[in-house]
Amino acid sequence: MEGLRTRAWVRGAGPPLVLVPGLGCASWMYVRVCRELARTRTVYAYDPPGHGFSQGRPGYPRTIEDLTDHLAAWLEASGLRGAPLLGHSLGGEVIFDLAARFPGSTTALIACAPTGIPENPHVSRQLLRLARDLPRERPQLLLPGVAAYLRSGPALMYRLAENQSHHQTGPLLPHVRVPTLLLDGTRDPVIQAWTVDALCRVIPHAIVAEIPGGTHAVTDTFPKAVARYTLDFLQAVEH
């Protein structure tokens, strides 16, 4: 898309579900949750431009809107328009933006530890929160995570993190008109519980589920719980 090679890791069989990663993350960081979800769905672990196996270009993507526009075009080109989306961290903000700006592009959202309201702190504070979170994650995630961050590079990650403070998500959230599940890990120092509650109040018909002990990388630390909540939610809204 946009003249760039775009990759998605595909696993399982059944109705489609697209996974949208967090800032600097890559499809290979979501193997554990994809394995659980793939028991009943065909999971597409999508790599945004400049992430994972997908190409980027100098200075692109520059904004959250760039990520959203690319995802919308990729869904259309891949025949996945209307598929439910599972977004993690910044991926949650991207799928909110997509549902509001591109009606019909998805039928349901699942956002794990999502960003998406103007309280997103300055980059330095975000890094401090991530530093607090790292000791809580599985050590086995360290190498895949470092590989993903090196692949994306500090310039891309800084641009997108800095853009979060300017991204006007607030006015868009009331226009998210599809069923939405927000997953909140109770041990996540990056996304505060009140942030998830604030999102729930603004997005029509959104619901929150807490995952006790869940860290910021809740898709990795509690993949069975994330998959259970996701699959139960989709079964309820699709039937």
Coordinates of C-alpha atoms in Angstrom, one line a residue, residues 7-11 17-38 43-48 51-53 86-94 110-114 130 137-138 140-145 148-149 152 157 183 215-224 226-227 230:
R7 CA 3.0 -7.8 5.4
A8 CA 0.6 -9.6 7.8
W9 CA 1.3 -12.9 9.6
V10 CA -1.7 -15.2 9.1
R11 CA -2.7 -18.0 11.3
L17 CA -9.7 -10.8 12.9
V18 CA -7.0 -8.2 12.3
L19 CA -4.5 -7.5 15.0
V20 CA -2.9 -3.9 15.0
P21 CA 0.3 -3.6 17.0
G22 CA 1.5 -0.9 19.4
L23 CA 4.1 1.7 18.7
G24 CA 7.3 0.1 17.4
C25 CA 5.9 -3.4 17.9
A26 CA 5.8 -6.1 15.3
S27 CA 3.6 -9.1 14.5
W28 CA 6.1 -11.5 16.0
M29 CA 5.5 -10.0 19.4
Y30 CA 1.9 -11.3 19.4
V31 CA 2.5 -15.0 18.7
R32 CA 1.1 -16.1 22.1
V33 CA -2.3 -14.3 21.8
C34 CA -2.5 -15.1 18.0
R35 CA -2.1 -18.8 18.9
E36 CA -5.1 -18.6 21.2
L37 CA -7.3 -16.5 18.9
A38 CA -6.5 -18.8 16.0
V43 CA -5.9 -14.0 12.6
Y44 CA -4.1 -11.4 10.5
A45 CA -1.2 -9.9 12.6
Y46 CA -0.7 -6.7 10.5
D47 CA 2.6 -4.8 10.4
P48 CA 2.1 -1.1 9.8
H51 CA 7.1 -1.8 11.5
G52 CA 8.0 -5.5 11.5
F53 CA 8.1 -6.9 8.0
L86 CA -7.9 -5.9 17.9
G87 CA -5.5 -3.0 18.7
H88 CA -2.8 -3.0 21.4
S89 CA -1.6 0.3 22.9
L90 CA -1.1 2.8 20.1
G91 CA -2.9 0.2 17.9
G92 CA -6.0 0.9 20.0
E93 CA -5.8 4.6 19.2
V94 CA -5.4 3.8 15.5
I110 CA -11.2 -4.7 20.9
A111 CA -8.6 -2.3 22.4
C112 CA -6.0 -3.7 24.8
A113 CA -4.3 -1.1 27.0
P114 CA -5.2 1.6 24.5
L130 CA 7.5 2.0 30.0
E137 CA 6.8 -8.3 31.5
R138 CA 8.0 -11.8 30.6
Q140 CA 11.1 -14.0 26.9
L141 CA 9.5 -10.9 25.3
L142 CA 12.7 -8.9 25.6
L143 CA 14.5 -10.2 22.5
P144 CA 11.5 -10.0 20.1
G145 CA 10.7 -6.6 21.5
A148 CA 11.0 -4.9 16.7
Y149 CA 12.1 -1.6 18.1
S152 CA 11.2 0.6 13.5
M157 CA 9.0 5.9 17.2
L183 CA -9.3 -4.5 28.0
T215 CA 0.7 -5.6 32.4
H216 CA 1.0 -3.2 29.4
A217 CA 1.9 -6.1 27.1
V218 CA -1.2 -7.9 28.4
T219 CA -1.5 -9.7 25.0
D220 CA 1.7 -11.5 25.9
T221 CA 1.4 -11.9 29.7
F222 CA -2.2 -13.1 29.7
P223 CA -2.9 -14.3 26.1
K224 CA -5.6 -16.8 27.2
V226 CA -7.3 -11.6 26.2
A227 CA -8.4 -14.3 23.7
T230 CA -12.2 -11.2 22.7

